CSV table of C-alpha atoms and ligand atoms in Angstrom, one decimal:
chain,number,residue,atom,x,y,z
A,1,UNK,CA,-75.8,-73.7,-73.0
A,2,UNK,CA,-72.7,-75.9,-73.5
A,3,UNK,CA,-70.0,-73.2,-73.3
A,4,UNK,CA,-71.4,-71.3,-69.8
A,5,UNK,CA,-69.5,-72.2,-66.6
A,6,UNK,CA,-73.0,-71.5,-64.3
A,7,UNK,CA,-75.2,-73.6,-66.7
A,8,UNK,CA,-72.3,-76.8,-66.2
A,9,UNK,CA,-72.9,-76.2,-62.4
A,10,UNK,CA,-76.4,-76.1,-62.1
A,11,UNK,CA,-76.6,-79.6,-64.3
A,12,UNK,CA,-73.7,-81.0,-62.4
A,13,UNK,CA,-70.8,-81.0,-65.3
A,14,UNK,CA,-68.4,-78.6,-62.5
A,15,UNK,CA,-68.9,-79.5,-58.9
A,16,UNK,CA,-70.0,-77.1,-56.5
A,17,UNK,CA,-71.5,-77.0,-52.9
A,18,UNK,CA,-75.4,-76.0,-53.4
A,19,UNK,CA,-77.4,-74.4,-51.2
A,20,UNK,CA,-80.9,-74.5,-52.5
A,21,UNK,CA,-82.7,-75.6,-56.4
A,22,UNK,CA,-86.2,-74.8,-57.4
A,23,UNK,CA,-87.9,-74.6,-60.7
A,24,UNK,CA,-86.4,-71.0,-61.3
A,25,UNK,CA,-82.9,-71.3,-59.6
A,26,UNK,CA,-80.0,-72.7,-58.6
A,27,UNK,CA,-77.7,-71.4,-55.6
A,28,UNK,CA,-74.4,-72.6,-54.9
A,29,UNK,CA,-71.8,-70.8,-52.6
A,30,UNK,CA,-69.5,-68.7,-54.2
A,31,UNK,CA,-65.7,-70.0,-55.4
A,32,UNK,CA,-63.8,-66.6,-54.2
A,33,UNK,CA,-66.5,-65.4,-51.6
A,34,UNK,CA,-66.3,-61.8,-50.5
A,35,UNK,CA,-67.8,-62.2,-47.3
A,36,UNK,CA,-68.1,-64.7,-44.7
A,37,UNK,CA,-71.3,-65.9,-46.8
A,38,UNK,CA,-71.4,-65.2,-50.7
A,39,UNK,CA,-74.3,-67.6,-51.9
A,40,UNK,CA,-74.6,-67.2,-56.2
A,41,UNK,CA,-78.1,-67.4,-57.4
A,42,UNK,CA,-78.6,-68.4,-60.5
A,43,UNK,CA,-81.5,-68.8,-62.7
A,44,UNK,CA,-82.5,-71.9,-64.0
A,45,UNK,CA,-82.7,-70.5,-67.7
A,46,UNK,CA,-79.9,-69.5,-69.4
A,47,UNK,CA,-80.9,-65.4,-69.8
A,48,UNK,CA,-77.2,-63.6,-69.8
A,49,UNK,CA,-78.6,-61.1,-67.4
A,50,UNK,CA,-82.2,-59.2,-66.8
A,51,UNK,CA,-82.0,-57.4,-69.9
A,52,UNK,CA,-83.1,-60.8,-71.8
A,53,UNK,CA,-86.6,-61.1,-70.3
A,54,UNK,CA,-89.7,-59.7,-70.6
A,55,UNK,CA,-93.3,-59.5,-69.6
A,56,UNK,CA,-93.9,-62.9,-70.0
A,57,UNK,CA,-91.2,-63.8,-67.6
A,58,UNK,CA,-92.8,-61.9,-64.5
A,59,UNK,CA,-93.8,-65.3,-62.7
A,60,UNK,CA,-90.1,-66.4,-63.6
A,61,UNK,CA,-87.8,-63.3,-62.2
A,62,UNK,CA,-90.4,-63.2,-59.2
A,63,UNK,CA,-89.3,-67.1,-58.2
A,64,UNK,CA,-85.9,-66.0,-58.2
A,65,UNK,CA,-86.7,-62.9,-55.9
A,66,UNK,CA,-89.2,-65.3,-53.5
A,67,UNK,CA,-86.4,-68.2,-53.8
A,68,UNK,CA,-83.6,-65.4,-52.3
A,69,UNK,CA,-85.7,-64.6,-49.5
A,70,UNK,CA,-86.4,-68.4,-48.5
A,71,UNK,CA,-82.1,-68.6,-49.1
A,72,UNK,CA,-82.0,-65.9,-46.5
A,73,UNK,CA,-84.0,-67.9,-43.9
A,74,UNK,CA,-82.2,-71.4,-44.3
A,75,UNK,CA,-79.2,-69.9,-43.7
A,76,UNK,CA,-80.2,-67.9,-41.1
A,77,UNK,CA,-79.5,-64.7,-42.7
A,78,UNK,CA,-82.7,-63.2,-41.1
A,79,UNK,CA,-81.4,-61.8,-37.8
A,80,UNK,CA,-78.7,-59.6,-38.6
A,81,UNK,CA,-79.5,-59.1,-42.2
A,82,UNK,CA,-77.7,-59.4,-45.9
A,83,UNK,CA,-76.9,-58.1,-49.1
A,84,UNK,CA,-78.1,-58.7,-52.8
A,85,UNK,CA,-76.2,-57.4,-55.8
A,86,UNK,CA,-76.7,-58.3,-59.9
A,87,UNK,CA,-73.6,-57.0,-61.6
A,88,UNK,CA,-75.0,-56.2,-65.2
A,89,UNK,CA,-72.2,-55.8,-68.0
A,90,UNK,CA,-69.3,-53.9,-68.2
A,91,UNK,CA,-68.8,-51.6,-66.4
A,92,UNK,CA,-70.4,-53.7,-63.5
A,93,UNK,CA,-68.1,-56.4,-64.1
A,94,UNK,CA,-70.4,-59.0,-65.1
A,95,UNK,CA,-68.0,-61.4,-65.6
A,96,UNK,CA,-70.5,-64.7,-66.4
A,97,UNK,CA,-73.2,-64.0,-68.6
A,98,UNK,CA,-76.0,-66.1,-67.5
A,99,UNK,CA,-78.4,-64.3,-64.6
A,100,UNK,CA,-77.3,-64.3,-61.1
A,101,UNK,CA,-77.2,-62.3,-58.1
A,102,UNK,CA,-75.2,-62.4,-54.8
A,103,UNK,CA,-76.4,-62.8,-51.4
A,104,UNK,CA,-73.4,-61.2,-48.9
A,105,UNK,CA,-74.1,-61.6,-45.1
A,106,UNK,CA,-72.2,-62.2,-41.8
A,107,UNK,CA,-70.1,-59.1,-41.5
A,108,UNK,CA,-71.0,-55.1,-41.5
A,109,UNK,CA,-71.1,-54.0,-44.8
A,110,UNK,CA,-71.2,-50.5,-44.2
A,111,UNK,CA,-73.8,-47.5,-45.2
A,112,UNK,CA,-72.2,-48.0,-48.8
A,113,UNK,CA,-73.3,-50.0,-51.4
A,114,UNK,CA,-69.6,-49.9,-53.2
B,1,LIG,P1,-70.2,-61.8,-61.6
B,1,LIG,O1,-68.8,-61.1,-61.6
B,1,LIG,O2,-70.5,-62.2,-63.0
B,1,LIG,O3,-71.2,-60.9,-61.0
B,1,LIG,O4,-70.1,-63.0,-60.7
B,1,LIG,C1,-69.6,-64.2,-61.0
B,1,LIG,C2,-69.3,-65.0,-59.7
B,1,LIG,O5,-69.1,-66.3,-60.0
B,1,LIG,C3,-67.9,-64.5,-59.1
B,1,LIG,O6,-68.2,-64.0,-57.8
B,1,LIG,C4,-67.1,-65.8,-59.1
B,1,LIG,O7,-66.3,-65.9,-58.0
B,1,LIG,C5,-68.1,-66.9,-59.2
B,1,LIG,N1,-67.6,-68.1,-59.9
B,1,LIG,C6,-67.0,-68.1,-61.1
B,1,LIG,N2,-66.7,-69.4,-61.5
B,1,LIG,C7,-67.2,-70.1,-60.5
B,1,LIG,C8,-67.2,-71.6,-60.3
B,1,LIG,O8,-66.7,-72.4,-61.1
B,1,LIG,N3,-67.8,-72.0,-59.1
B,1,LIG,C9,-68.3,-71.2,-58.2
B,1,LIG,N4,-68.9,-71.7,-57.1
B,1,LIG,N5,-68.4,-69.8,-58.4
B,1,LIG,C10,-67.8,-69.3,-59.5
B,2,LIG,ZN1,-75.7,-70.4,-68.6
């Protein structure tokens, strides 16, 4: 997609320091993290959020969930444990449409999710 800012990083047209790639992601660290780590995974299709897929696209969304967890280990996120949010429109504050969600680790994040 020519116009989206995630689909120009995870084909290389914007720079960015990433963390991991498989066939159904790309992670990169965050530009304005909110915690000590703030890893963006996004998914290799450009889908602007879970609403866009079905049942076909099980295999697909499950990568991205077994690709998070493997994240979690190589950055040795396992001990003390992490975070995983997917802001979905507006009143979310999805602010780029094209499926992603945020690992947050290396600081208490308190019994609240917000
Ligand atoms: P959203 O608000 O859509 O859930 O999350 C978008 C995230 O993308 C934000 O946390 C924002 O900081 C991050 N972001 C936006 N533009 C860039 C960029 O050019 N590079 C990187 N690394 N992150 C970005
Ligand atoms: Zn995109």
């Amino acid at each position: 997609m020519d116009n989206c800012i995630f689909c120009k990083i995870i084909d290389g047209r914007i720079p960015s320091v990433k963390v991991y790639e498989d066939e159904f992601c790309t992670a990169f660290k965050d530009i304005n993290p909110q915690m000590p780590v703030h890893i963006v995974v996004a998914s290799k299709r450009h889908v602007p959020s879970v609403l866009g897929f079905g049942a076909e696209d099980k295999e697909f969304l499950g990568g991205i969930q077994l690709a998070i967890a493997k994240i979690a280990s190589q950055e040795g996120l396992v001990e003390n444990g992490f975070r995983v949010i997917n802001n979905c429109g507006a009143d979310a504050h999805q602010s780029v449409p094209h499926l992603h969600y945020h690992i947050l680790a290396g600081g208490d994040m308190g019994e609240r999710i917000v």
